């Protein structure tokens, strides 16, 4: 192998988990000589900075970068890592997660085999460090059913209708669960290759995780693709933009390449699992950003890139308390998306339900 993969880690106060994440890279079957591990510390106040300096000294493939000013989210360190990278390909790892041992090798072999610009696989969602494990959602049948239960977007019923109506009518309308293409409905599929995203919009139904993907560096650099300044939703925006501009995409439907650990304990909670008004406000800004990215694409692309995420937003809002002023701010952001996203009746239905919920809450809450 004459090429290198740059792997970028955004780091902030993840000391107890950091070594496990970096070690999952050091031990990749592709070999250290083929990796450039860029660890970008966002002014951590724990031992994270010291740990990455130790790896920098011990391993030639590791490089520690310390930012002078805290950026407040993963987008800053990730963008700095892109600028500092020198590899032919780029990957991302959240430092409290893990790559599976052959992640880099398998994705590299597939991207070379198909001469593609993106190759990606599935991930395992690991709760409370192993208490429960789910496979990530895919709209395609797979051979992983016996190993892991499915994680889906459509678990929640956010529209305040009966479960019967939701499960048998609205869920099918909003998610398109009855997929017409024969190969999707009747048999598992291993690998999907497409020249561009318009050939297979259903790929956008897959969770927009940047850390399950191997990107050709030229795709990111030549198109000046960067993470926008959102605490949450920056990865969704980045993933969508790369999909829209990629020439050649490979999806490995039966390959688990990443373990995503859900840190949601009271004394061990990640930034993106802390729900507040900024969390939901940034998510809505990201949805608007994504809708603008798809303006010159087909209605299918415009709809599927946003609609499933709106249902997640609604369900999260319903289960989190907000003040009257916070709800006014969120309503403004929802209306911003509503103004530009008029091509889909599905999305219009959801946005109307969202504004109704927010308006009702604003009118009934006391100052």
CSV table of C-alpha atoms in Angstrom, one decimal:
chain,number,residue,atom,x,y,z
A,1,UNK,CA,0.0,0.0,0.0
A,2,UNK,CA,1.5,3.3,-1.1
A,3,UNK,CA,-1.2,5.5,0.3
A,4,UNK,CA,-2.0,6.8,3.7
A,5,UNK,CA,-5.2,7.3,5.6
A,6,UNK,CA,-5.5,10.4,7.9
A,7,UNK,CA,-7.7,9.7,10.9
A,8,UNK,CA,-8.9,12.8,12.8
A,9,UNK,CA,-9.9,12.8,16.5
A,10,UNK,CA,-11.6,15.8,18.0
A,11,UNK,CA,-10.8,15.7,21.7
A,12,UNK,CA,-12.2,17.4,24.8
A,13,UNK,CA,-12.2,16.0,28.3
A,14,UNK,CA,-12.5,12.3,27.4
A,15,UNK,CA,-9.5,11.1,29.4
A,16,UNK,CA,-11.0,7.9,30.8
A,17,UNK,CA,-12.1,6.7,27.4
A,18,UNK,CA,-9.3,8.2,25.2
A,19,UNK,CA,-6.7,5.4,25.3
A,20,UNK,CA,-9.3,2.8,24.1
A,21,UNK,CA,-10.2,4.9,21.1
A,22,UNK,CA,-6.6,5.5,20.0
A,23,UNK,CA,-5.6,1.9,20.6
A,24,UNK,CA,-8.4,0.8,18.3
A,25,UNK,CA,-6.5,2.7,15.6
A,26,UNK,CA,-3.0,1.6,16.6
A,27,UNK,CA,-4.1,-2.0,16.3
A,28,UNK,CA,-5.8,-1.8,12.9
A,29,UNK,CA,-5.0,-4.7,10.6
A,30,UNK,CA,-4.0,-2.3,7.8
A,31,UNK,CA,-0.8,-1.4,9.9
A,32,UNK,CA,0.5,1.8,11.5
A,33,UNK,CA,2.7,2.6,8.5
A,34,UNK,CA,-0.4,3.3,6.5
A,35,UNK,CA,-2.0,5.6,9.0
A,36,UNK,CA,-1.7,9.2,10.1
A,37,UNK,CA,-3.5,9.7,13.4
A,38,UNK,CA,-4.2,13.4,14.1
A,39,UNK,CA,-5.4,14.0,17.6
A,40,UNK,CA,-6.7,17.6,18.1
A,41,UNK,CA,-7.2,18.7,21.7
A,42,UNK,CA,-9.8,21.5,22.2
A,43,UNK,CA,-8.3,22.9,25.4
A,44,UNK,CA,-9.2,19.9,27.6
A,45,UNK,CA,-9.0,20.5,31.4
A,46,UNK,CA,-8.5,16.8,32.2
A,47,UNK,CA,-5.6,14.5,31.3
A,48,UNK,CA,-6.6,14.2,27.6
A,49,UNK,CA,-3.8,16.6,26.5
A,50,UNK,CA,-1.1,14.6,28.4
A,51,UNK,CA,-2.4,11.3,27.0
A,52,UNK,CA,-2.2,12.4,23.3
A,53,UNK,CA,1.3,13.8,23.9
A,54,UNK,CA,2.3,10.3,25.2
A,55,UNK,CA,1.0,8.7,22.0
A,56,UNK,CA,2.7,11.4,19.9
A,57,UNK,CA,6.1,10.5,21.5
A,58,UNK,CA,5.6,6.7,21.3
A,59,UNK,CA,4.2,6.2,17.8
A,60,UNK,CA,5.4,7.8,14.6
A,61,UNK,CA,1.9,7.6,13.1
A,62,UNK,CA,0.4,9.8,15.9
A,63,UNK,CA,0.4,13.5,16.0
A,64,UNK,CA,-0.9,15.7,18.8
A,65,UNK,CA,-2.3,19.2,18.1
A,66,UNK,CA,-3.3,21.5,20.9
A,67,UNK,CA,-5.7,24.3,20.0
A,68,UNK,CA,-5.0,27.7,21.7
A,69,UNK,CA,-8.7,28.5,22.2
A,70,UNK,CA,-11.7,26.2,22.9
A,71,UNK,CA,-14.1,26.0,20.0
A,72,UNK,CA,-16.9,24.5,22.0
A,73,UNK,CA,-17.8,21.6,19.7
A,74,UNK,CA,-16.3,18.9,17.5
A,75,UNK,CA,-16.4,20.9,14.3
A,76,UNK,CA,-13.4,23.1,15.2
A,77,UNK,CA,-11.0,20.2,15.9
A,78,UNK,CA,-12.3,18.3,12.9
A,79,UNK,CA,-11.8,21.2,10.6
A,80,UNK,CA,-8.3,21.8,11.9
A,81,UNK,CA,-7.5,18.1,11.5
A,82,UNK,CA,-8.6,18.3,7.8
A,83,UNK,CA,-6.2,21.3,7.2
A,84,UNK,CA,-3.3,19.5,8.9
A,85,UNK,CA,-3.9,16.1,7.2
A,86,UNK,CA,-1.6,14.8,4.5
A,87,UNK,CA,-3.1,11.4,3.7
A,88,UNK,CA,-4.7,10.3,0.5
A,89,UNK,CA,-7.9,9.5,2.5
A,90,UNK,CA,-9.6,10.9,5.5
A,91,UNK,CA,-11.5,9.3,8.3
A,92,UNK,CA,-12.9,10.5,11.6
A,93,UNK,CA,-13.1,8.9,15.1
A,94,UNK,CA,-14.8,10.2,18.2
A,95,UNK,CA,-12.2,9.4,20.8
A,96,UNK,CA,-14.6,7.6,23.2
A,97,UNK,CA,-15.7,5.2,20.5
A,98,UNK,CA,-13.8,2.3,18.7
A,99,UNK,CA,-13.0,1.1,15.2
A,100,UNK,CA,-13.5,-2.6,14.7
A,101,UNK,CA,-10.1,-4.2,14.0
A,102,UNK,CA,-10.3,-4.4,10.2
A,103,UNK,CA,-12.3,-1.2,9.6
A,104,UNK,CA,-9.6,0.7,7.7
A,105,UNK,CA,-8.4,-2.2,5.7
A,106,UNK,CA,-11.9,-3.3,4.5
A,107,UNK,CA,-13.0,0.2,3.6
A,108,UNK,CA,-9.8,1.0,1.8
A,109,UNK,CA,-10.0,-2.2,-0.2
A,110,UNK,CA,-13.6,-1.4,-1.2
A,111,UNK,CA,-12.9,2.2,-2.2
A,112,UNK,CA,-10.0,1.1,-4.3
A,113,UNK,CA,-11.9,-1.8,-5.9
A,114,UNK,CA,-14.7,0.5,-7.0
A,115,UNK,CA,-12.6,3.6,-7.7
A,116,UNK,CA,-15.0,5.5,-5.4
A,117,UNK,CA,-14.8,8.6,-3.3
A,118,UNK,CA,-16.7,7.3,-0.3
A,119,UNK,CA,-16.8,3.9,1.3
A,120,UNK,CA,-18.7,3.2,4.5
A,121,UNK,CA,-20.3,0.5,6.7
A,122,UNK,CA,-22.5,0.0,9.7
A,123,UNK,CA,-22.0,0.7,13.3
A,124,UNK,CA,-23.0,-0.9,16.6
A,125,UNK,CA,-24.8,1.4,19.2
A,126,UNK,CA,-23.4,0.3,22.6
A,127,UNK,CA,-25.4,1.4,25.6
A,128,UNK,CA,-23.8,1.8,29.1
A,129,UNK,CA,-20.7,0.1,28.0
A,130,UNK,CA,-22.2,-3.2,26.9
A,131,UNK,CA,-25.5,-3.4,28.7
A,132,UNK,CA,-27.4,-3.3,25.3
A,133,UNK,CA,-26.1,-3.4,21.7
A,134,UNK,CA,-28.0,-2.5,18.6
A,135,UNK,CA,-26.9,-2.4,14.9
A,136,UNK,CA,-27.4,0.9,13.1
A,137,UNK,CA,-30.4,1.4,10.9
A,138,UNK,CA,-30.3,0.5,7.3
A,139,UNK,CA,-33.2,0.6,4.8
A,140,UNK,CA,-31.8,-2.6,3.2
A,141,UNK,CA,-32.2,-6.2,4.4
A,142,UNK,CA,-29.0,-7.7,5.9
A,143,UNK,CA,-27.6,-10.8,7.4
A,144,UNK,CA,-27.0,-9.3,10.8
A,145,UNK,CA,-30.4,-9.9,12.2
A,146,UNK,CA,-29.4,-12.9,14.3
A,147,UNK,CA,-26.6,-10.9,16.0
A,148,UNK,CA,-28.1,-7.6,16.9
A,149,UNK,CA,-31.6,-6.0,17.2
A,150,UNK,CA,-32.3,-3.2,14.8
A,151,UNK,CA,-31.9,0.5,15.7
A,152,UNK,CA,-34.4,2.5,13.7
A,153,UNK,CA,-35.4,6.1,13.4
A,154,UNK,CA,-39.1,5.1,13.6
A,155,UNK,CA,-39.3,3.8,17.1
A,156,UNK,CA,-41.0,7.0,18.3
A,157,UNK,CA,-44.6,8.1,17.6
A,158,UNK,CA,-44.2,11.9,17.9
A,159,UNK,CA,-47.5,13.0,16.2
A,160,UNK,CA,-49.9,12.3,19.1
A,161,UNK,CA,-51.9,9.8,17.2
A,162,UNK,CA,-52.9,6.2,18.1
A,163,UNK,CA,-50.2,3.6,17.8
A,164,UNK,CA,-52.3,1.7,15.3
A,165,UNK,CA,-52.6,4.8,12.9
A,166,UNK,CA,-48.9,5.5,13.4
A,167,UNK,CA,-47.6,1.9,12.8
A,168,UNK,CA,-50.0,1.1,9.9
A,169,UNK,CA,-50.5,4.4,8.1
A,170,UNK,CA,-48.3,7.4,9.0
A,171,UNK,CA,-45.1,5.6,9.6
A,172,UNK,CA,-45.3,4.0,6.1
A,173,UNK,CA,-46.1,7.4,4.5
A,174,UNK,CA,-43.3,9.3,6.2
A,175,UNK,CA,-40.6,6.7,6.0
A,176,UNK,CA,-41.5,4.8,2.9
A,177,UNK,CA,-41.2,1.4,4.7
A,178,UNK,CA,-42.8,-0.5,1.8
A,179,UNK,CA,-39.9,-0.2,-0.6
A,180,UNK,CA,-40.8,-1.1,-4.1
A,181,UNK,CA,-37.5,-2.2,-5.5
A,182,UNK,CA,-37.4,-6.0,-5.6
A,183,UNK,CA,-33.9,-6.5,-4.4
A,184,UNK,CA,-34.5,-4.5,-1.3
A,185,UNK,CA,-37.7,-6.1,-0.2
A,186,UNK,CA,-37.0,-9.8,-0.7
A,187,UNK,CA,-33.4,-10.6,0.1
A,188,UNK,CA,-30.4,-9.3,2.0
A,189,UNK,CA,-27.9,-7.2,0.2
A,190,UNK,CA,-24.2,-7.1,0.9
A,191,UNK,CA,-22.7,-4.2,-1.1
A,192,UNK,CA,-24.3,-1.3,-2.9
A,193,UNK,CA,-22.2,0.8,-5.4
A,194,UNK,CA,-23.5,3.9,-7.1
A,195,UNK,CA,-22.0,6.6,-9.2
A,196,UNK,CA,-23.9,9.4,-7.5
A,197,UNK,CA,-26.5,9.8,-4.8
A,198,UNK,CA,-29.4,10.5,-7.2
A,199,UNK,CA,-29.2,6.8,-8.2
A,200,UNK,CA,-30.1,5.7,-4.7
A,201,UNK,CA,-31.6,8.3,-2.4
A,202,UNK,CA,-32.5,5.7,0.2
A,203,UNK,CA,-28.8,5.7,1.2
A,204,UNK,CA,-29.6,9.1,2.9
A,205,UNK,CA,-32.0,7.2,5.3
A,206,UNK,CA,-28.9,5.7,6.9
A,207,UNK,CA,-27.7,7.6,10.0
A,208,UNK,CA,-25.3,10.4,8.9
A,209,UNK,CA,-22.3,9.2,10.8
A,210,UNK,CA,-19.0,10.6,9.5
A,211,UNK,CA,-17.0,8.2,11.6
A,212,UNK,CA,-18.2,5.1,9.6
A,213,UNK,CA,-16.8,6.5,6.4
A,214,UNK,CA,-13.5,6.6,4.4
A,215,UNK,CA,-13.3,9.7,2.2
A,216,UNK,CA,-11.0,10.4,-0.6
A,217,UNK,CA,-9.2,13.5,0.5
A,218,UNK,CA,-9.6,15.2,-2.8
A,219,UNK,CA,-13.4,15.1,-2.4
A,220,UNK,CA,-13.1,17.1,0.7
A,221,UNK,CA,-10.3,19.5,-0.3
A,222,UNK,CA,-11.3,20.2,-3.9
A,223,UNK,CA,-14.9,20.9,-2.9
A,224,UNK,CA,-13.9,22.9,0.2
A,225,UNK,CA,-16.2,20.8,2.4
A,226,UNK,CA,-15.9,21.6,6.1
A,227,UNK,CA,-18.0,21.1,9.3
A,228,UNK,CA,-20.4,24.0,10.0
A,229,UNK,CA,-20.3,25.6,13.5
A,230,UNK,CA,-23.0,23.6,15.2
A,231,UNK,CA,-22.7,21.7,18.5
A,232,UNK,CA,-25.0,19.0,17.0
A,233,UNK,CA,-25.8,18.5,13.4
A,234,UNK,CA,-22.4,19.4,12.0
A,235,UNK,CA,-21.7,15.7,11.1
A,236,UNK,CA,-25.1,15.4,9.4
A,237,UNK,CA,-24.3,18.5,7.3
A,238,UNK,CA,-20.8,17.3,6.4
A,239,UNK,CA,-22.0,13.8,5.5
A,240,UNK,CA,-24.8,15.1,3.3
A,241,UNK,CA,-22.5,17.5,1.4
A,242,UNK,CA,-20.0,14.8,0.7
A,243,UNK,CA,-22.7,12.4,-0.6
A,244,UNK,CA,-24.1,15.1,-2.9
A,245,UNK,CA,-20.7,15.8,-4.4
A,246,UNK,CA,-19.1,12.3,-4.4
A,247,UNK,CA,-18.4,10.5,-7.7
A,248,UNK,CA,-18.7,6.9,-6.5
A,249,UNK,CA,-20.2,5.7,-3.2
A,250,UNK,CA,-19.8,2.2,-1.7
A,251,UNK,CA,-22.0,1.0,1.1
A,252,UNK,CA,-21.2,-2.3,3.0
A,253,UNK,CA,-24.5,-3.3,4.4
A,254,UNK,CA,-23.2,-6.4,6.3
A,255,UNK,CA,-20.0,-4.9,7.7
A,256,UNK,CA,-19.8,-3.5,11.2
A,257,UNK,CA,-16.9,-1.1,11.2
A,258,UNK,CA,-17.5,1.1,14.3
A,259,UNK,CA,-18.6,0.8,18.0
A,260,UNK,CA,-20.5,3.9,19.0
A,261,UNK,CA,-20.7,4.2,22.8
A,262,UNK,CA,-23.7,6.0,24.3
A,263,UNK,CA,-22.3,8.1,27.2
A,264,UNK,CA,-25.6,9.1,28.8
A,265,UNK,CA,-24.9,8.5,32.5
A,266,UNK,CA,-25.4,11.4,34.9
A,267,UNK,CA,-21.7,11.7,35.7
A,268,UNK,CA,-20.5,10.7,32.2
A,269,UNK,CA,-22.5,12.5,29.6
A,270,UNK,CA,-21.2,13.5,26.1
A,271,UNK,CA,-21.9,17.0,24.7
A,272,UNK,CA,-24.2,15.7,22.0
A,273,UNK,CA,-26.3,13.8,24.6
A,274,UNK,CA,-27.0,16.9,26.6
A,275,UNK,CA,-30.4,18.2,25.4
A,276,UNK,CA,-30.9,22.0,25.8
A,277,UNK,CA,-32.2,24.8,23.6
A,278,UNK,CA,-28.8,25.1,21.8
A,279,UNK,CA,-28.8,21.4,21.0
A,280,UNK,CA,-32.2,21.6,19.3
A,281,UNK,CA,-31.6,25.0,17.9
A,282,UNK,CA,-28.4,23.9,16.2
A,283,UNK,CA,-30.1,20.8,14.9
A,284,UNK,CA,-32.8,22.9,13.2
A,285,UNK,CA,-30.1,25.1,11.8
A,286,UNK,CA,-28.4,22.0,10.4
A,287,UNK,CA,-31.6,20.8,8.8
A,288,UNK,CA,-32.0,24.2,7.1
A,289,UNK,CA,-28.4,24.1,6.0
A,290,UNK,CA,-29.0,20.6,4.6
A,291,UNK,CA,-32.1,21.7,2.8
A,292,UNK,CA,-30.2,24.5,1.1
A,293,UNK,CA,-27.5,22.1,0.0
A,294,UNK,CA,-30.1,20.0,-1.8
A,295,UNK,CA,-31.8,22.9,-3.6
A,296,UNK,CA,-30.7,21.8,-7.1
A,297,UNK,CA,-31.4,18.1,-6.5
A,298,UNK,CA,-34.4,15.9,-6.9
A,299,UNK,CA,-37.5,16.1,-4.6
A,300,UNK,CA,-36.6,12.7,-3.3
A,301,UNK,CA,-33.2,13.8,-2.2
A,302,UNK,CA,-34.6,17.0,-0.6
A,303,UNK,CA,-37.2,15.0,1.3
A,304,UNK,CA,-35.2,12.0,2.5
A,305,UNK,CA,-32.2,14.1,3.6
A,306,UNK,CA,-34.4,16.0,6.2
A,307,UNK,CA,-37.7,14.4,7.0
A,308,UNK,CA,-36.6,11.4,9.2
A,309,UNK,CA,-34.5,13.8,11.3
A,310,UNK,CA,-37.5,16.1,11.9
A,311,UNK,CA,-39.3,13.2,13.7
A,312,UNK,CA,-36.3,12.7,16.0
A,313,UNK,CA,-36.3,16.5,16.7
A,314,UNK,CA,-40.0,16.4,17.6
A,315,UNK,CA,-39.6,13.4,19.9
A,316,UNK,CA,-36.6,15.0,21.6
A,317,UNK,CA,-38.5,18.3,22.1
A,318,UNK,CA,-41.5,16.5,23.6
A,319,UNK,CA,-39.4,14.8,26.3
A,320,UNK,CA,-37.4,18.0,27.3
A,321,UNK,CA,-38.7,21.0,29.2
A,322,UNK,CA,-38.2,24.4,27.6
A,323,UNK,CA,-39.2,27.9,28.7
A,324,UNK,CA,-41.6,30.1,26.8
A,325,UNK,CA,-38.7,32.2,25.4
A,326,UNK,CA,-36.7,29.1,24.4
A,327,UNK,CA,-39.8,27.8,22.6
A,328,UNK,CA,-40.1,31.1,20.8
A,329,UNK,CA,-36.5,30.8,19.6
A,330,UNK,CA,-37.1,27.2,18.4
A,331,UNK,CA,-40.3,28.2,16.6
A,332,UNK,CA,-38.5,30.9,14.7
A,333,UNK,CA,-35.9,28.3,13.5
A,334,UNK,CA,-38.7,25.8,12.5
A,335,UNK,CA,-40.4,28.6,10.5
A,336,UNK,CA,-37.1,29.3,8.7
A,337,UNK,CA,-37.0,25.8,7.4
A,338,UNK,CA,-40.7,25.8,6.7
A,339,UNK,CA,-40.2,28.8,4.4
A,340,UNK,CA,-37.8,27.0,2.1
A,341,UNK,CA,-38.9,23.4,2.3
A,342,UNK,CA,-42.1,23.3,0.2
A,343,UNK,CA,-41.5,20.4,-2.2
A,344,UNK,CA,-42.7,17.6,0.0
A,345,UNK,CA,-46.2,17.0,1.5
A,346,UNK,CA,-44.6,14.6,4.0
A,347,UNK,CA,-42.3,17.3,5.3
A,348,UNK,CA,-45.1,20.0,5.2
A,349,UNK,CA,-47.2,17.7,7.5
A,350,UNK,CA,-44.4,17.3,10.0
A,351,UNK,CA,-43.4,21.0,10.0
A,352,UNK,CA,-47.0,22.0,10.5
A,353,UNK,CA,-47.3,19.6,13.5
A,354,UNK,CA,-44.0,21.0,14.9
A,355,UNK,CA,-45.2,24.6,14.7
A,356,UNK,CA,-48.6,23.7,16.2
A,357,UNK,CA,-46.8,22.0,19.2
A,358,UNK,CA,-44.5,24.9,19.8
A,359,UNK,CA,-47.3,27.5,19.5
A,360,UNK,CA,-49.5,25.6,21.9
A,361,UNK,CA,-46.7,25.3,24.4
A,362,UNK,CA,-45.9,29.1,24.1
A,363,UNK,CA,-49.5,30.0,24.6
A,364,UNK,CA,-50.0,27.8,27.6
A,365,UNK,CA,-46.8,28.4,29.5
A,366,UNK,CA,-46.6,31.2,32.1
A,367,UNK,CA,-43.8,33.8,32.0
